[in-house]
Backbone as CSV, one residue per row, in Angstrom:
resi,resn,N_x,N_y,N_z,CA_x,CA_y,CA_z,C_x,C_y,C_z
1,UNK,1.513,68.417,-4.148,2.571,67.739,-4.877,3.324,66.738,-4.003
2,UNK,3.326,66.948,-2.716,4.099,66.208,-1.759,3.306,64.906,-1.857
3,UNK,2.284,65.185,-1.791,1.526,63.723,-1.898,1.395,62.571,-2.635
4,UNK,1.823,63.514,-3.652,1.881,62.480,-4.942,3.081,61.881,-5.212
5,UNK,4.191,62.533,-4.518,5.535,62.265,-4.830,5.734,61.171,-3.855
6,UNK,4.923,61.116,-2.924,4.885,60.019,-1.442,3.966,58.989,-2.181
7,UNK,3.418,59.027,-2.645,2.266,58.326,-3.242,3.307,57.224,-4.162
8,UNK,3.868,57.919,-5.472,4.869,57.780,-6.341,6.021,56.923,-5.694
9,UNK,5.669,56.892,-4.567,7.457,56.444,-3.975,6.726,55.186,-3.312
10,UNK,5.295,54.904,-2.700,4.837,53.697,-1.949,4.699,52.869,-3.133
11,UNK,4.169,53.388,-4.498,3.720,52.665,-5.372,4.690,51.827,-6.312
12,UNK,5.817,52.844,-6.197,7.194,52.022,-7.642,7.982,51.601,-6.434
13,UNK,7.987,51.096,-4.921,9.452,50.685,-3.894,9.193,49.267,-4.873
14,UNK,10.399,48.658,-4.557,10.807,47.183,-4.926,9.775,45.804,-4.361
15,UNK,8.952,46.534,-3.674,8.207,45.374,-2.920,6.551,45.645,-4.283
16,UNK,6.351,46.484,-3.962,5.189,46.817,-5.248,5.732,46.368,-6.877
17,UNK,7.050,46.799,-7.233,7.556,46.230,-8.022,7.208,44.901,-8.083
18,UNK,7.478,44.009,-7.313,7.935,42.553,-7.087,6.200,41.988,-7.343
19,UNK,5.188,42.388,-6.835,4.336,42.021,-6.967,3.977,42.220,-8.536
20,UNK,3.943,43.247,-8.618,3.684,43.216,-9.946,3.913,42.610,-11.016
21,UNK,5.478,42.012,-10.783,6.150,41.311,-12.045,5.545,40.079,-11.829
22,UNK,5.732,39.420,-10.597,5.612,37.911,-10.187,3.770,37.785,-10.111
23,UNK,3.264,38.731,-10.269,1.749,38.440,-10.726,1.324,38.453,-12.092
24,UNK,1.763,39.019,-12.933,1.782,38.757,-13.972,2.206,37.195,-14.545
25,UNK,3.787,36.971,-14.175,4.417,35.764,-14.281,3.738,34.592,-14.570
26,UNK,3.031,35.158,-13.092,2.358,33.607,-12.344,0.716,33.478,-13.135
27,UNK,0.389,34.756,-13.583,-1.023,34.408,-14.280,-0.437,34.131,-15.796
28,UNK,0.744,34.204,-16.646,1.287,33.702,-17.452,2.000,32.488,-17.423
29,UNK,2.264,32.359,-16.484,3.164,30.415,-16.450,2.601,29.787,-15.325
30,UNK,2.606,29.779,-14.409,2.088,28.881,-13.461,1.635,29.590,-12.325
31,UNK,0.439,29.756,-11.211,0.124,30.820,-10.203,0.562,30.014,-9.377
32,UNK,1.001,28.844,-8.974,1.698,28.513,-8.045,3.226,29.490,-7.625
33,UNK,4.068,29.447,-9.389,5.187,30.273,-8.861,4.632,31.801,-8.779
34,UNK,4.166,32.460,-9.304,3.741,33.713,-9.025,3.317,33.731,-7.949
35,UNK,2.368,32.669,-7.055,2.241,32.917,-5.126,3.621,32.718,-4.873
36,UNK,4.411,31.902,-5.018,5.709,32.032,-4.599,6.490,32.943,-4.439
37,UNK,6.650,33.492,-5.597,6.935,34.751,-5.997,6.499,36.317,-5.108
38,UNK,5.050,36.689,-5.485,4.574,37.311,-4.310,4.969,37.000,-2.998
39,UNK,4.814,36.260,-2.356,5.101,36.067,-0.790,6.611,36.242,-0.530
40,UNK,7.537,35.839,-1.427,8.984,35.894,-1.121,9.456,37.083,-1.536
41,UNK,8.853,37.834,-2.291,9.786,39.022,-3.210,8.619,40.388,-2.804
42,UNK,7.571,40.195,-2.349,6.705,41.596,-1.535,6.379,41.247,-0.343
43,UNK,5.591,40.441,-0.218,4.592,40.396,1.249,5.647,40.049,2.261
44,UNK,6.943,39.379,2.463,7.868,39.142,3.370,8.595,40.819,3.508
45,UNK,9.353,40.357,2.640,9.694,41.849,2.975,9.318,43.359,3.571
46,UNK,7.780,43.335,2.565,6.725,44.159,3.141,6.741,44.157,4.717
47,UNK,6.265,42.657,5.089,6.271,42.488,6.563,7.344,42.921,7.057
48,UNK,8.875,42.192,6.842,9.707,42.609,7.722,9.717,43.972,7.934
49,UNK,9.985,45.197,6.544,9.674,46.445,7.333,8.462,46.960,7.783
50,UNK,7.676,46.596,7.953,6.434,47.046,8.843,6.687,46.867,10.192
51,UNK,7.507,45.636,10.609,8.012,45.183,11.512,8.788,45.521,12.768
52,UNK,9.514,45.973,11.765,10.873,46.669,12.187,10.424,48.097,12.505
53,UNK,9.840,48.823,11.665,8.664,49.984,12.438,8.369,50.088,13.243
54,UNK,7.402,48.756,13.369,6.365,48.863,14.638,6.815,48.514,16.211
55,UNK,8.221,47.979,15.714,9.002,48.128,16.975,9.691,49.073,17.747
56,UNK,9.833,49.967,16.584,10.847,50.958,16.779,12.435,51.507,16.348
57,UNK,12.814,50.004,15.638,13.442,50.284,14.942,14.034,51.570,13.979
58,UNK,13.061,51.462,13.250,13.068,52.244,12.106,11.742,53.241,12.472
59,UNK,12.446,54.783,12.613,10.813,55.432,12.677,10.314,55.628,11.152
60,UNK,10.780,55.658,10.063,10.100,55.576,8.729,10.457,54.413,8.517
61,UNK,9.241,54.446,6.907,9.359,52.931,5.891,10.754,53.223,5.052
62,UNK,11.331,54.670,4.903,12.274,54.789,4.155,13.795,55.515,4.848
63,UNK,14.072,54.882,5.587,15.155,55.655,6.787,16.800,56.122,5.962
64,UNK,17.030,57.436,5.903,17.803,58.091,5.540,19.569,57.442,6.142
65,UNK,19.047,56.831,7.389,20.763,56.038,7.987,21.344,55.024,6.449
66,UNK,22.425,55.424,6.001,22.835,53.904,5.423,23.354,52.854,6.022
67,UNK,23.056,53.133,7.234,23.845,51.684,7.630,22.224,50.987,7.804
68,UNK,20.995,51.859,8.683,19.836,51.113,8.776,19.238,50.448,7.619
69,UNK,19.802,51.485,6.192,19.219,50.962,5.364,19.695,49.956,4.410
70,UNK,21.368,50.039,4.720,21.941,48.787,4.898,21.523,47.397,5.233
71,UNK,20.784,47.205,6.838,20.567,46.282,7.623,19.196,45.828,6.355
72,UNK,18.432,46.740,5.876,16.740,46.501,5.201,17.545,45.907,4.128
73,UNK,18.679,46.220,3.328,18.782,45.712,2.281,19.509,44.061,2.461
74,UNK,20.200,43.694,3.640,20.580,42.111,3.819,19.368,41.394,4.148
75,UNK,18.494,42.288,4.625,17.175,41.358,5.175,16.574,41.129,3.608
76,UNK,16.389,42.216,3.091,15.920,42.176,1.150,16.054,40.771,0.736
77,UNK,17.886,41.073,0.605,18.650,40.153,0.348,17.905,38.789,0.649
78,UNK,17.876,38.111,1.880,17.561,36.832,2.684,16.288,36.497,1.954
79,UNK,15.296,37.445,2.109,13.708,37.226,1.584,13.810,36.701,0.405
80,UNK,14.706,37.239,-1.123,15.127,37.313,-2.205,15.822,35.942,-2.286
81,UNK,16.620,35.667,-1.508,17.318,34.930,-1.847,16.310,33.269,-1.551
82,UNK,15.894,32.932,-0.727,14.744,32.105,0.298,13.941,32.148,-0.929
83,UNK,12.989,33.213,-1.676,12.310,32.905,-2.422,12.680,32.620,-3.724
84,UNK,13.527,32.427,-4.026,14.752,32.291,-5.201,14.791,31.033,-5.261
85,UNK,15.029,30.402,-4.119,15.356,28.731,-3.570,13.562,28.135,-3.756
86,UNK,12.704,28.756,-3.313,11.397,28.585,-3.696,10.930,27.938,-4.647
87,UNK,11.565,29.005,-5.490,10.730,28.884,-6.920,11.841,27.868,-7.641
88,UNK,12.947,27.736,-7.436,13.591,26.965,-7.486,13.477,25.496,-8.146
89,UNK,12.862,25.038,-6.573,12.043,23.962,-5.858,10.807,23.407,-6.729
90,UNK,9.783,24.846,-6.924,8.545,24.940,-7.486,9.152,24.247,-9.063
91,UNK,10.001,24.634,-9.816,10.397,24.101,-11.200,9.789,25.405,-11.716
92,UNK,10.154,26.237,-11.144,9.938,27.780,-12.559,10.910,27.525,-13.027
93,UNK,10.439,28.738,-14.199,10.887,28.553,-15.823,12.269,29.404,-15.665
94,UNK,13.055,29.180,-16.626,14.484,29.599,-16.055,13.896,31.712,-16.200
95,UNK,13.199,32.268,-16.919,12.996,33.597,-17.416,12.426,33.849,-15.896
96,UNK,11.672,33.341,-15.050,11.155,33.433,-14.090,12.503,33.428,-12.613
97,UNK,13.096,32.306,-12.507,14.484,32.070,-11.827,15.470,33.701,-12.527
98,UNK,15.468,33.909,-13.427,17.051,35.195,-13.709,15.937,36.275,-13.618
99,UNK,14.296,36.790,-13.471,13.963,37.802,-12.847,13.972,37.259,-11.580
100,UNK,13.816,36.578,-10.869,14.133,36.604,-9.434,15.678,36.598,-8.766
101,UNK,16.377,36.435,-9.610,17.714,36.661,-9.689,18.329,38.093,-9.453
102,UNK,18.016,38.574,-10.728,18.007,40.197,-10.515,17.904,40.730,-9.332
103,UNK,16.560,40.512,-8.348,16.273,41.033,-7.278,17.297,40.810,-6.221
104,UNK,17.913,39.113,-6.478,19.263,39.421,-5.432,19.801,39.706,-5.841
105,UNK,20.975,39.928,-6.984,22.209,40.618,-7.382,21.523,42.132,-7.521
106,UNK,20.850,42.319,-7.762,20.863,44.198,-7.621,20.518,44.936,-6.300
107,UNK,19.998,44.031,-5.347,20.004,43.945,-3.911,21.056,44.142,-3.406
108,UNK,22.047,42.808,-3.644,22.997,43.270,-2.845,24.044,44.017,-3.634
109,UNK,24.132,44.129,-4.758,25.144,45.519,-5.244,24.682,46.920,-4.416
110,UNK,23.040,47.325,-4.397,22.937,48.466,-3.646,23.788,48.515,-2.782
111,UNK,23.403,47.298,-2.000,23.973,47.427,-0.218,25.337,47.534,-0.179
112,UNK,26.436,46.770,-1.515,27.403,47.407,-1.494,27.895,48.801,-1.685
113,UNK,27.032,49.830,-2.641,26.990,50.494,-3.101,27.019,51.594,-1.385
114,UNK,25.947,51.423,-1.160,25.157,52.276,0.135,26.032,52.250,1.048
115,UNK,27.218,51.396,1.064,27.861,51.121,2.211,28.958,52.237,2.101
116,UNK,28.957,52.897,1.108,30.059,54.256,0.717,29.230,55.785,0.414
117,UNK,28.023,55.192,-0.473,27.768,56.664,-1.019,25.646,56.033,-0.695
118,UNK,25.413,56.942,-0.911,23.348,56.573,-0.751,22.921,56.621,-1.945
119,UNK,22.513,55.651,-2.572,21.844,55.221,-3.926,20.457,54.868,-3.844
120,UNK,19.775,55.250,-4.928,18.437,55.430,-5.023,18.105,53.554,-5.134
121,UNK,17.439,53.433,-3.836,16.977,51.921,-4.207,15.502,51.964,-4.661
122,UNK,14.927,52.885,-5.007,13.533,53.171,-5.505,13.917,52.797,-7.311
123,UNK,15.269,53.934,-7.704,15.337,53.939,-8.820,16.178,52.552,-9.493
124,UNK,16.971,51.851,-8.957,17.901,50.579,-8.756,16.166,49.304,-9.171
125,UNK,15.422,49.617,-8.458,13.900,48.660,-8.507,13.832,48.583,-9.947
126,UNK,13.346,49.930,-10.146,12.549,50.503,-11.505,13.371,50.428,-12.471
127,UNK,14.732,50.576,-12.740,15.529,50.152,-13.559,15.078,48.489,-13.861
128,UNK,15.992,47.855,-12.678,15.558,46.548,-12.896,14.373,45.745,-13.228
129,UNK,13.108,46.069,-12.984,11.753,45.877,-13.124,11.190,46.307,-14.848
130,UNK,12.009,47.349,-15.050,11.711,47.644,-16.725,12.171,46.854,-17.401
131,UNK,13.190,46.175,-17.407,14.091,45.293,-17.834,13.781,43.828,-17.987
132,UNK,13.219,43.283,-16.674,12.362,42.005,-16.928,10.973,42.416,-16.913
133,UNK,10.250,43.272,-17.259,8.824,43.226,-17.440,9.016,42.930,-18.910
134,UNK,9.964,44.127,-19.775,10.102,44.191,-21.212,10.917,42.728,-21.937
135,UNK,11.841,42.146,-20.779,12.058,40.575,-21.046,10.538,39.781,-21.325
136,UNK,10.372,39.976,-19.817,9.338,39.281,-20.075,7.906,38.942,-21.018
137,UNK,7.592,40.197,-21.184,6.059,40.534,-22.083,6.581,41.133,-23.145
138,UNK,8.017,41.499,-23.728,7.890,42.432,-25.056,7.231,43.490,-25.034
139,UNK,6.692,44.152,-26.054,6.649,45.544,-26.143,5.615,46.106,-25.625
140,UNK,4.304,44.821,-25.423,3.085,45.184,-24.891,4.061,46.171,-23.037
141,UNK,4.931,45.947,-22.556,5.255,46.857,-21.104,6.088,47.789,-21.464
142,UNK,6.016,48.372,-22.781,7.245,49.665,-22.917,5.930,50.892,-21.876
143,UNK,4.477,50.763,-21.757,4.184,51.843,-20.886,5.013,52.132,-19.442
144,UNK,5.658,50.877,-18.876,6.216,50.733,-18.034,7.808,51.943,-17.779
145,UNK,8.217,51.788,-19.188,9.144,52.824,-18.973,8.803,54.345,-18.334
146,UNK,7.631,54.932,-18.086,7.385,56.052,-17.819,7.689,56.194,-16.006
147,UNK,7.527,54.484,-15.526,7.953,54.997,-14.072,9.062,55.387,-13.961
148,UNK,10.085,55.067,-14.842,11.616,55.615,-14.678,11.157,57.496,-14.284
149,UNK,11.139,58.185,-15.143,11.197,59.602,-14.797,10.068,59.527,-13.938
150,UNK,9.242,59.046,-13.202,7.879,59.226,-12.138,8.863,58.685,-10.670
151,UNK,9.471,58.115,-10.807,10.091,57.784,-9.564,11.220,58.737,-9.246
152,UNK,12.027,59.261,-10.604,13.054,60.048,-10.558,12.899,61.360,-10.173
153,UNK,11.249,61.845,-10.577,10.622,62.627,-10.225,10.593,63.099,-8.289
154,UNK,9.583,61.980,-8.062,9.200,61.866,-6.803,10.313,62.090,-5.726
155,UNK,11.486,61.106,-5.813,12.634,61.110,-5.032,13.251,62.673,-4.886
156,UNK,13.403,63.324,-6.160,14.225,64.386,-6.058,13.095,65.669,-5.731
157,UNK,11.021,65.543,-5.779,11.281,66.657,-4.953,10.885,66.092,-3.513
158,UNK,11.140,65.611,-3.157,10.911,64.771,-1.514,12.089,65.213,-1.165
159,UNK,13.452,65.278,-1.933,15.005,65.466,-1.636,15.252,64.866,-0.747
160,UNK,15.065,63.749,-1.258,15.742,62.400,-0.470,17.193,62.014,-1.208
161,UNK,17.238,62.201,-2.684,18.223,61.763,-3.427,18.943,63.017,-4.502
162,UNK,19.931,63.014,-4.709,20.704,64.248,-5.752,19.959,63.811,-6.983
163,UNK,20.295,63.656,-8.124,20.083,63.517,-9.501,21.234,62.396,-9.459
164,UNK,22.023,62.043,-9.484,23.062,61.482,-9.799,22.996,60.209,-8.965
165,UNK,22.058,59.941,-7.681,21.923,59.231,-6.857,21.028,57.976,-7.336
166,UNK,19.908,58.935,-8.119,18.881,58.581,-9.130,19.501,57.884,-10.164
167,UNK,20.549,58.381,-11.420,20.602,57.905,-12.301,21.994,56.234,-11.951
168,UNK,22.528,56.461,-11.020,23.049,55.417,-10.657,22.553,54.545,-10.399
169,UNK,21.505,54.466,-9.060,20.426,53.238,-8.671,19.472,52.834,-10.306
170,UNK,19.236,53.751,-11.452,18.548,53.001,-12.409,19.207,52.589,-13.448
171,UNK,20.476,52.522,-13.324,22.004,52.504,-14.100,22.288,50.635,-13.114
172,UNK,22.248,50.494,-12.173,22.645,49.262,-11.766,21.752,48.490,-11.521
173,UNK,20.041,48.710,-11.573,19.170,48.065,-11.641,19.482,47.427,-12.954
174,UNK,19.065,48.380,-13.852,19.014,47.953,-15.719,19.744,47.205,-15.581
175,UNK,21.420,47.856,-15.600,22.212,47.172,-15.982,22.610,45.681,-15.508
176,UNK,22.400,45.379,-13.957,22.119,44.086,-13.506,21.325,43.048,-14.090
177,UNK,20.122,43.370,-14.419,18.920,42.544,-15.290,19.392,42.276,-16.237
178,UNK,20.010,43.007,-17.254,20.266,42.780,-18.513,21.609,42.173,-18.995
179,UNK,22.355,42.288,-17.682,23.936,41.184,-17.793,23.304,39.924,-17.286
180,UNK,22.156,40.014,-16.089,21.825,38.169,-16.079,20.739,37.788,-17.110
181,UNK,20.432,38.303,-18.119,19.270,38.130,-18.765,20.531,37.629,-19.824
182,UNK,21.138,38.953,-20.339,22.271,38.204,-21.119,23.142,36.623,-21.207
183,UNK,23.459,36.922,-20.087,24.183,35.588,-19.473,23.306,34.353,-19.397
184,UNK,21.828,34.508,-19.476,21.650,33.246,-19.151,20.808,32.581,-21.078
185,UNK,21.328,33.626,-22.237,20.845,33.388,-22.704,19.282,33.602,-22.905
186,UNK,18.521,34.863,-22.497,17.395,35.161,-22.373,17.216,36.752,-23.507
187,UNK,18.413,36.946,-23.645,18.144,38.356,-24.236,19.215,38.526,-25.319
């Protein structure tokens, strides 16, 4: 069971997320912004914490310090934000710009968040990621809702996170996506 719950947790982090949405995107509107997309919102990030690992930094991909995991979430932030300006640039479609949006405003709310209490940034992803997949594609991604309890799952028996740690991080994911989805006129 441990395995799967580790498994569960490499597969739904925000960087697997990110690929996922922005590959889709990009084989639906343009694969220029979807490479954009990918490289700024997984594979950077990806890198930086591999990085930061392999230095020594960080002895896990998922470090229990909030302040370390603090530091992962301004770096988030930077990657997010850089590829934001990207796609920007590229002339994506505004539905494409407010899901890449999301990723910084629910980024850095975690990190505000984390800076007092430890919030599930697994579940904060998956919130947010349900939200513009189901923006994005309609009903064909309601299968998508099932990672909510698969991640909520995983976290709590790894006991990395309370229950309440969980329903907050997928409480300010959602809810982030769906005030800029709102706001920009998308939903």
């Amino acid at each position: 069971m441990k395995k799967t719950a580790l498994y569960l947790s490499h597969l739904l982090n925000p960087a697997m997320l990110a690929l996922v949405i922005f590959s889709l995107q990009g084989l639906r509107n343009d694969w220029l912004v979807g490479g954009m997309g990918i490289c700024a919102f997984a594979l950077m990030p990806g890198l930086v914490l591999l990085i930061l690992v392999r230095l020594g930094y960080l002895d896990q991909v998922y470090p229990e310090d909030r302040h370390k995991r603090g530091i992962l979430l301004l770096l988030g932030t930077l990657c997010y934000t850089l590829g934001w300006v990207g796609l920007y640039w590229l002339g994506a479609t505004l539905l494409v710009l407010v899901s890449a949006a999301t990723f910084v405003v629910s980024t850095l709310l975690v990190w505000w968040v984390n800076r007092y209490w430890k919030i599930s940034i697994h579940a904060a992803g998956v919130g947010g990621a349900i939200c513009i997949l189901l923006v994005s594609f309609g009903g064909v991604a309601w299968p998508f809702l099932l990672s909510l309890p698969s991640i909520a799952w995983a976290r709590l028996y790894l006991r990395v996170h309370t229950p309440a740690q969980i329903g907050v991080g997928a409480v300010l994911g959602a809810g982030s996506a769906v005030l800029l989805f709102m706001g920009f006129g998308l939903l």
